[in-house]
Amino acid sequence: MATHNDIGKQGEELANEFLRKNGYTILETNYRYRKAEIDIIAQKDQTLAIVEVKTRTSTDFGTPESFVNKKKINLILEATNAYVDEKNLDLEISLDIISVILGKEIEIEHIQNAYFFF
């Protein structure tokens, strides 16, 4: 059985591939700022996508995206501000989640502007 880290890494690789196939350019992966980490920073046109990847092997305990909590969102926002300042960017920002389920079939869902509801 795959370990937790292997599952997460596989999910991030699938998310990167998914974004590329959908016209995004990957700018950074696993960007770290203090205690925060942004899984993927990508750009499509004039939008900077800040992507949290959540991977599960089933939905028995909830959907992958349901595991993103307010603390994690606050850390991602802090890291996003740092990245934008560091790179001196003037782009629209979309705070996204890519949900990956590694079941009998692989399911990938890209939820754009996912934190709007928090």
Tab-separated table of N, CA and C in Angstrom:
chain	number	residue	atom	x	y	z
A	1	MET	N	0.843	-1.192	0.000
A	1	MET	CA	0.000	0.000	0.000
A	1	MET	C	0.883	1.249	0.000
A	2	ALA	N	0.484	2.253	-0.755
A	2	ALA	CA	1.246	3.494	-0.850
A	2	ALA	C	1.162	4.278	0.453
A	3	THR	N	2.227	4.979	0.761
A	3	THR	CA	2.220	5.813	1.954
A	3	THR	C	1.493	7.117	1.664
A	4	HIS	N	1.177	7.825	2.732
A	4	HIS	CA	0.490	9.115	2.628
A	4	HIS	C	1.250	10.071	1.703
A	5	ASN	N	2.565	10.141	1.872
A	5	ASN	CA	3.364	11.057	1.049
A	5	ASN	C	3.375	10.648	-0.414
A	6	ASP	N	3.415	9.336	-0.683
A	6	ASP	CA	3.389	8.861	-2.068
A	6	ASP	C	2.067	9.223	-2.743
A	7	ILE	N	0.981	9.096	-2.005
A	7	ILE	CA	-0.342	9.434	-2.537
A	7	ILE	C	-0.403	10.922	-2.864
A	8	GLY	N	0.089	11.754	-1.948
A	8	GLY	CA	0.098	13.197	-2.176
A	8	GLY	C	0.955	13.587	-3.363
A	9	LYS	N	2.122	12.971	-3.472
A	9	LYS	CA	3.022	13.267	-4.593
A	9	LYS	C	2.378	12.854	-5.920
A	10	GLN	N	1.738	11.694	-5.946
A	10	GLN	CA	1.069	11.244	-7.162
A	10	GLN	C	-0.056	12.216	-7.538
A	11	GLY	N	-0.808	12.670	-6.553
A	11	GLY	CA	-1.872	13.637	-6.805
A	11	GLY	C	-1.338	14.933	-7.380
A	12	GLU	N	-0.220	15.431	-6.839
A	12	GLU	CA	0.374	16.668	-7.342
A	12	GLU	C	0.873	16.504	-8.772
A	13	GLU	N	1.454	15.351	-9.086
A	13	GLU	CA	1.913	15.107	-10.453
A	13	GLU	C	0.727	15.080	-11.425
A	14	LEU	N	-0.362	14.426	-11.018
A	14	LEU	CA	-1.561	14.395	-11.859
A	14	LEU	C	-2.158	15.792	-12.019
A	15	ALA	N	-2.143	16.581	-10.957
A	15	ALA	CA	-2.669	17.951	-11.016
A	15	ALA	C	-1.825	18.812	-11.957
A	16	ASN	N	-0.501	18.678	-11.888
A	16	ASN	CA	0.379	19.421	-12.794
A	16	ASN	C	0.065	19.069	-14.248
A	17	GLU	N	-0.056	17.790	-14.526
A	17	GLU	CA	-0.366	17.320	-15.878
A	17	GLU	C	-1.732	17.853	-16.333
A	18	PHE	N	-2.710	17.808	-15.448
A	18	PHE	CA	-4.057	18.303	-15.747
A	18	PHE	C	-4.018	19.791	-16.115
A	19	LEU	N	-3.298	20.573	-15.311
A	19	LEU	CA	-3.217	22.009	-15.580
A	19	LEU	C	-2.542	22.286	-16.919
A	20	ARG	N	-1.438	21.614	-17.182
A	20	ARG	CA	-0.743	21.810	-18.466
A	20	ARG	C	-1.668	21.498	-19.646
A	21	LYS	N	-2.399	20.393	-19.544
A	21	LYS	CA	-3.314	19.999	-20.623
A	21	LYS	C	-4.435	21.012	-20.817
A	22	ASN	N	-4.696	21.805	-19.779
A	22	ASN	CA	-5.765	22.798	-19.848
A	22	ASN	C	-5.241	24.218	-20.037
A	23	GLY	N	-4.026	24.336	-20.562
A	23	GLY	CA	-3.511	25.634	-20.976
A	23	GLY	C	-2.779	26.444	-19.930
A	24	TYR	N	-2.479	25.869	-18.794
A	24	TYR	CA	-1.751	26.581	-17.745
A	24	TYR	C	-0.246	26.368	-17.908
A	25	THR	N	0.509	27.365	-17.507
A	25	THR	CA	1.958	27.257	-17.404
A	25	THR	C	2.284	27.120	-15.922
A	26	ILE	N	3.025	26.096	-15.565
A	26	ILE	CA	3.404	25.887	-14.171
A	26	ILE	C	4.589	26.802	-13.863
A	27	LEU	N	4.428	27.669	-12.885
A	27	LEU	CA	5.489	28.604	-12.499
A	27	LEU	C	6.316	28.077	-11.330
A	28	GLU	N	5.642	27.451	-10.385
A	28	GLU	CA	6.319	26.940	-9.182
A	28	GLU	C	5.564	25.718	-8.679
A	29	THR	N	6.291	24.820	-8.054
A	29	THR	CA	5.656	23.742	-7.303
A	29	THR	C	6.263	23.735	-5.910
A	30	ASN	N	5.436	23.455	-4.941
A	30	ASN	CA	5.854	23.382	-3.541
A	30	ASN	C	6.581	24.643	-3.075
A	31	TYR	N	5.987	25.792	-3.406
A	31	TYR	CA	6.541	27.090	-2.974
A	31	TYR	C	6.333	27.235	-1.473
A	32	ARG	N	7.411	27.541	-0.776
A	32	ARG	CA	7.341	27.655	0.689
A	32	ARG	C	7.575	29.101	1.137
A	33	TYR	N	6.756	29.499	2.099
A	33	TYR	CA	6.921	30.790	2.757
A	33	TYR	C	6.580	30.587	4.219
A	34	ARG	N	7.569	30.768	5.067
A	34	ARG	CA	7.417	30.506	6.503
A	34	ARG	C	6.820	29.122	6.729
A	35	LYS	N	5.658	29.035	7.375
A	35	LYS	CA	5.050	27.734	7.661
A	35	LYS	C	4.104	27.265	6.561
A	36	ALA	N	3.976	28.067	5.509
A	36	ALA	CA	3.013	27.765	4.444
A	36	ALA	C	3.687	27.124	3.242
A	37	GLU	N	2.894	26.343	2.532
A	37	GLU	CA	3.341	25.784	1.264
A	37	GLU	C	2.196	25.863	0.264
A	38	ILE	N	2.526	26.349	-0.921
A	38	ILE	CA	1.569	26.344	-2.026
A	38	ILE	C	1.986	25.194	-2.932
A	39	ASP	N	1.068	24.272	-3.173
A	39	ASP	CA	1.403	23.090	-3.967
A	39	ASP	C	1.791	23.451	-5.392
A	40	ILE	N	0.964	24.268	-6.038
A	40	ILE	CA	1.235	24.645	-7.432
A	40	ILE	C	0.881	26.115	-7.629
A	41	ILE	N	1.769	26.825	-8.298
A	41	ILE	CA	1.473	28.181	-8.758
A	41	ILE	C	1.553	28.118	-10.276
A	42	ALA	N	0.444	28.453	-10.921
A	42	ALA	CA	0.367	28.354	-12.380
A	42	ALA	C	-0.250	29.627	-12.943
A	43	GLN	N	-0.049	29.815	-14.219
A	43	GLN	CA	-0.632	30.989	-14.877
A	43	GLN	C	-1.315	30.575	-16.166
A	44	LYS	N	-2.474	31.178	-16.383
A	44	LYS	CA	-3.195	31.037	-17.655
A	44	LYS	C	-3.692	32.423	-18.018
A	45	ASP	N	-3.243	32.905	-19.142
A	45	ASP	CA	-3.569	34.258	-19.572
A	45	ASP	C	-3.138	35.234	-18.483
A	46	GLN	N	-4.044	36.055	-18.001
A	46	GLN	CA	-3.692	37.050	-16.982
A	46	GLN	C	-4.148	36.629	-15.576
A	47	THR	N	-4.280	35.329	-15.363
A	47	THR	CA	-4.709	34.825	-14.057
A	47	THR	C	-3.631	33.947	-13.446
A	48	LEU	N	-3.313	34.243	-12.205
A	48	LEU	CA	-2.385	33.445	-11.422
A	48	LEU	C	-3.213	32.474	-10.589
A	49	ALA	N	-3.015	31.186	-10.816
A	49	ALA	CA	-3.751	30.163	-10.078
A	49	ALA	C	-2.886	29.659	-8.930
A	50	ILE	N	-3.396	29.817	-7.733
A	50	ILE	CA	-2.751	29.311	-6.523
A	50	ILE	C	-3.507	28.032	-6.182
A	51	VAL	N	-2.843	26.893	-6.326
A	51	VAL	CA	-3.549	25.621	-6.291
A	51	VAL	C	-3.134	24.762	-5.101
A	52	GLU	N	-4.109	24.396	-4.310
A	52	GLU	CA	-3.940	23.409	-3.240
A	52	GLU	C	-4.432	22.082	-3.808
A	53	VAL	N	-3.591	21.062	-3.755
A	53	VAL	CA	-3.955	19.747	-4.268
A	53	VAL	C	-4.294	18.845	-3.086
A	54	LYS	N	-5.468	18.246	-3.139
A	54	LYS	CA	-5.890	17.303	-2.101
A	54	LYS	C	-6.171	15.966	-2.767
A	55	THR	N	-5.509	14.933	-2.279
A	55	THR	CA	-5.614	13.609	-2.882
A	55	THR	C	-6.080	12.603	-1.842
A	56	ARG	N	-7.003	11.769	-2.241
A	56	ARG	CA	-7.501	10.691	-1.376
A	56	ARG	C	-7.665	9.446	-2.235
A	57	THR	N	-7.726	8.301	-1.583
A	57	THR	CA	-7.946	7.051	-2.312
A	57	THR	C	-9.428	6.701	-2.385
A	58	SER	N	-10.249	7.399	-1.591
A	58	SER	CA	-11.694	7.203	-1.641
A	58	SER	C	-12.358	8.423	-1.010
A	59	THR	N	-13.678	8.453	-1.094
A	59	THR	CA	-14.426	9.539	-0.454
A	59	THR	C	-15.152	9.028	0.799
A	60	ASP	N	-14.710	7.908	1.337
A	60	ASP	CA	-15.357	7.323	2.516
A	60	ASP	C	-15.444	8.294	3.689
A	61	PHE	N	-14.443	9.167	3.824
A	61	PHE	CA	-14.422	10.099	4.947
A	61	PHE	C	-14.650	11.541	4.504
A	62	GLY	N	-15.069	11.732	3.264
A	62	GLY	CA	-15.330	13.066	2.735
A	62	GLY	C	-14.557	13.302	1.449
A	63	THR	N	-14.953	14.334	0.749
A	63	THR	CA	-14.274	14.678	-0.502
A	63	THR	C	-12.905	15.273	-0.188
A	64	PRO	N	-11.961	15.152	-1.098
A	64	PRO	CA	-10.632	15.707	-0.831
A	64	PRO	C	-10.665	17.188	-0.459
A	65	GLU	N	-11.466	17.965	-1.181
A	65	GLU	CA	-11.496	19.413	-0.923
A	65	GLU	C	-12.046	19.766	0.456
A	66	SER	N	-12.808	18.863	1.050
A	66	SER	CA	-13.365	19.138	2.381
A	66	SER	C	-12.295	19.135	3.471
A	67	PHE	N	-11.078	18.722	3.124
A	67	PHE	CA	-9.983	18.697	4.092
A	67	PHE	C	-9.153	19.980	4.091
A	68	VAL	N	-9.573	20.978	3.333
A	68	VAL	CA	-8.909	22.283	3.361
A	68	VAL	C	-9.633	23.115	4.421
A	69	ASN	N	-8.908	23.449	5.494
A	69	ASN	CA	-9.538	24.192	6.594
A	69	ASN	C	-9.115	25.662	6.592
A	70	LYS	N	-9.717	26.429	7.478
A	70	LYS	CA	-9.451	27.878	7.521
A	70	LYS	C	-7.996	28.185	7.844
A	71	LYS	N	-7.384	27.393	8.712
A	71	LYS	CA	-5.971	27.612	9.043
A	71	LYS	C	-5.110	27.464	7.795
A	72	LYS	N	-5.368	26.408	7.013
A	72	LYS	CA	-4.616	26.175	5.783
A	72	LYS	C	-4.844	27.314	4.794
A	73	ILE	N	-6.073	27.753	4.682
A	73	ILE	CA	-6.388	28.860	3.769
A	73	ILE	C	-5.622	30.115	4.167
A	74	ASN	N	-5.595	30.423	5.456
A	74	ASN	CA	-4.867	31.610	5.921
A	74	ASN	C	-3.376	31.512	5.608
A	75	LEU	N	-2.795	30.330	5.771
A	75	LEU	CA	-1.385	30.143	5.434
A	75	LEU	C	-1.151	30.324	3.935
A	76	ILE	N	-2.044	29.784	3.121
A	76	ILE	CA	-1.924	29.923	1.676
A	76	ILE	C	-2.048	31.394	1.267
A	77	LEU	N	-2.972	32.114	1.873
A	77	LEU	CA	-3.124	33.542	1.565
A	77	LEU	C	-1.863	34.321	1.905
A	78	GLU	N	-1.269	33.998	3.047
A	78	GLU	CA	-0.024	34.664	3.452
A	78	GLU	C	1.095	34.371	2.444
A	79	ALA	N	1.217	33.115	2.036
A	79	ALA	CA	2.239	32.742	1.064
A	79	ALA	C	1.961	33.371	-0.304
A	80	THR	N	0.703	33.458	-0.679
A	80	THR	CA	0.332	34.076	-1.952
A	80	THR	C	0.753	35.542	-1.972
A	81	ASN	N	0.452	36.263	-0.901
A	81	ASN	CA	0.848	37.673	-0.823
A	81	ASN	C	2.364	37.820	-0.931
A	82	ALA	N	3.093	36.950	-0.266
A	82	ALA	CA	4.553	37.003	-0.322
A	82	ALA	C	5.057	36.742	-1.743
A	83	TYR	N	4.481	35.747	-2.405
A	83	TYR	CA	4.902	35.403	-3.770
A	83	TYR	C	4.621	36.556	-4.732
A	84	VAL	N	3.435	37.111	-4.653
A	84	VAL	CA	3.062	38.227	-5.536
A	84	VAL	C	3.990	39.420	-5.303
A	85	ASP	N	4.290	39.729	-4.049
A	85	ASP	CA	5.212	40.825	-3.743
A	85	ASP	C	6.623	40.519	-4.241
A	86	GLU	N	7.077	39.301	-3.977
A	86	GLU	CA	8.424	38.882	-4.376
A	86	GLU	C	8.622	38.976	-5.886
A	87	LYS	N	7.614	38.577	-6.644
A	87	LYS	CA	7.704	38.565	-8.109
A	87	LYS	C	7.178	39.841	-8.751
A	88	ASN	N	6.652	40.758	-7.913
A	88	ASN	CA	6.108	42.028	-8.390
A	88	ASN	C	5.072	41.800	-9.495
A	89	LEU	N	4.087	40.969	-9.197
A	89	LEU	CA	3.070	40.583	-10.186
A	89	LEU	C	1.831	41.463	-10.099
A	90	ASP	N	1.225	41.675	-11.239
A	90	ASP	CA	-0.038	42.393	-11.322
A	90	ASP	C	-0.992	41.551	-12.163
A	91	LEU	N	-1.514	40.487	-11.553
A	91	LEU	CA	-2.394	39.543	-12.231
A	91	LEU	C	-3.628	39.300	-11.383
A	92	GLU	N	-4.693	38.838	-12.017
A	92	GLU	CA	-5.845	38.349	-11.266
A	92	GLU	C	-5.387	37.087	-10.536
A	93	ILE	N	-5.947	36.835	-9.362
A	93	ILE	CA	-5.563	35.657	-8.596
A	93	ILE	C	-6.788	34.777	-8.385
A	94	SER	N	-6.610	33.500	-8.667
A	94	SER	CA	-7.647	32.510	-8.426
A	94	SER	C	-7.099	31.510	-7.404
A	95	LEU	N	-7.778	31.378	-6.293
A	95	LEU	CA	-7.378	30.445	-5.244
A	95	LEU	C	-8.146	29.151	-5.460
A	96	ASP	N	-7.442	28.149	-5.965
A	96	ASP	CA	-8.078	26.935	-6.463
A	96	ASP	C	-7.737	25.710	-5.626
A	97	ILE	N	-8.560	24.699	-5.781
A	97	ILE	CA	-8.279	23.377	-5.234
A	97	ILE	C	-8.398	22.390	-6.384
A	98	ILE	N	-7.436	21.493	-6.473
A	98	ILE	CA	-7.592	20.360	-7.375
A	98	ILE	C	-7.773	19.136	-6.495
A	99	SER	N	-8.918	18.508	-6.679
A	99	SER	CA	-9.309	17.323	-5.932
A	99	SER	C	-8.978	16.097	-6.774
A	100	VAL	N	-8.197	15.172	-6.188
A	100	VAL	CA	-7.806	13.964	-6.903
A	100	VAL	C	-8.256	12.759	-6.085
A	101	ILE	N	-8.977	11.870	-6.729
A	101	ILE	CA	-9.384	10.620	-6.086
A	101	ILE	C	-8.741	9.479	-6.859
A	102	LEU	N	-7.915	8.715	-6.150
A	102	LEU	CA	-7.202	7.595	-6.747
A	102	LEU	C	-7.952	6.310	-6.429
A	103	GLY	N	-9.107	6.142	-7.043
A	103	GLY	CA	-9.912	4.945	-6.847
A	103	GLY	C	-9.679	3.977	-7.994
A	104	LYS	N	-10.693	3.196	-8.310
A	104	LYS	CA	-10.584	2.287	-9.457
A	104	LYS	C	-10.288	3.075	-10.721
A	105	GLU	N	-10.883	4.249	-10.804
A	105	GLU	CA	-10.582	5.202	-11.866
A	105	GLU	C	-10.103	6.482	-11.194
A	106	ILE	N	-9.208	7.184	-11.856
A	106	ILE	CA	-8.707	8.446	-11.307
A	106	ILE	C	-9.707	9.548	-11.638
A	107	GLU	N	-10.093	10.293	-10.607
A	107	GLU	CA	-11.003	11.425	-10.793
A	107	GLU	C	-10.265	12.701	-10.408
A	108	ILE	N	-10.327	13.695	-11.286
A	108	ILE	CA	-9.694	14.984	-11.028
A	108	ILE	C	-10.734	16.073	-11.221
A	109	GLU	N	-10.850	16.939	-10.224
A	109	GLU	CA	-11.767	18.073	-10.319
A	109	GLU	C	-11.006	19.347	-9.977
A	110	HIS	N	-11.106	20.337	-10.847
A	110	HIS	CA	-10.470	21.635	-10.633
A	110	HIS	C	-11.538	22.616	-10.163
A	111	ILE	N	-11.428	23.032	-8.917
A	111	ILE	CA	-12.396	23.966	-8.342
A	111	ILE	C	-11.736	25.341	-8.313
A	112	GLN	N	-12.163	26.201	-9.217
A	112	GLN	CA	-11.581	27.538	-9.307
A	112	GLN	C	-12.231	28.457	-8.273
A	113	ASN	N	-11.435	29.401	-7.759
A	113	ASN	CA	-11.900	30.343	-6.734
A	113	ASN	C	-12.587	29.598	-5.585
A	114	ALA	N	-11.993	28.528	-5.150
A	114	ALA	CA	-12.595	27.628	-4.161
A	114	ALA	C	-12.769	28.262	-2.776
A	115	TYR	N	-11.942	29.217	-2.448
A	115	TYR	CA	-11.998	29.777	-1.083
A	115	TYR	C	-13.016	30.888	-0.952
A	116	PHE	N	-13.679	31.219	-2.026
A	116	PHE	CA	-14.681	32.278	-2.003
A	116	PHE	C	-15.753	32.004	-0.944
A	117	PHE	N	-16.032	30.732	-0.705
A	117	PHE	CA	-17.114	30.364	0.188
A	117	PHE	C	-16.700	30.253	1.651
A	118	PHE	N	-15.397	30.367	1.952
A	118	PHE	CA	-14.937	30.233	3.344
A	118	PHE	C	-15.042	31.540	4.096
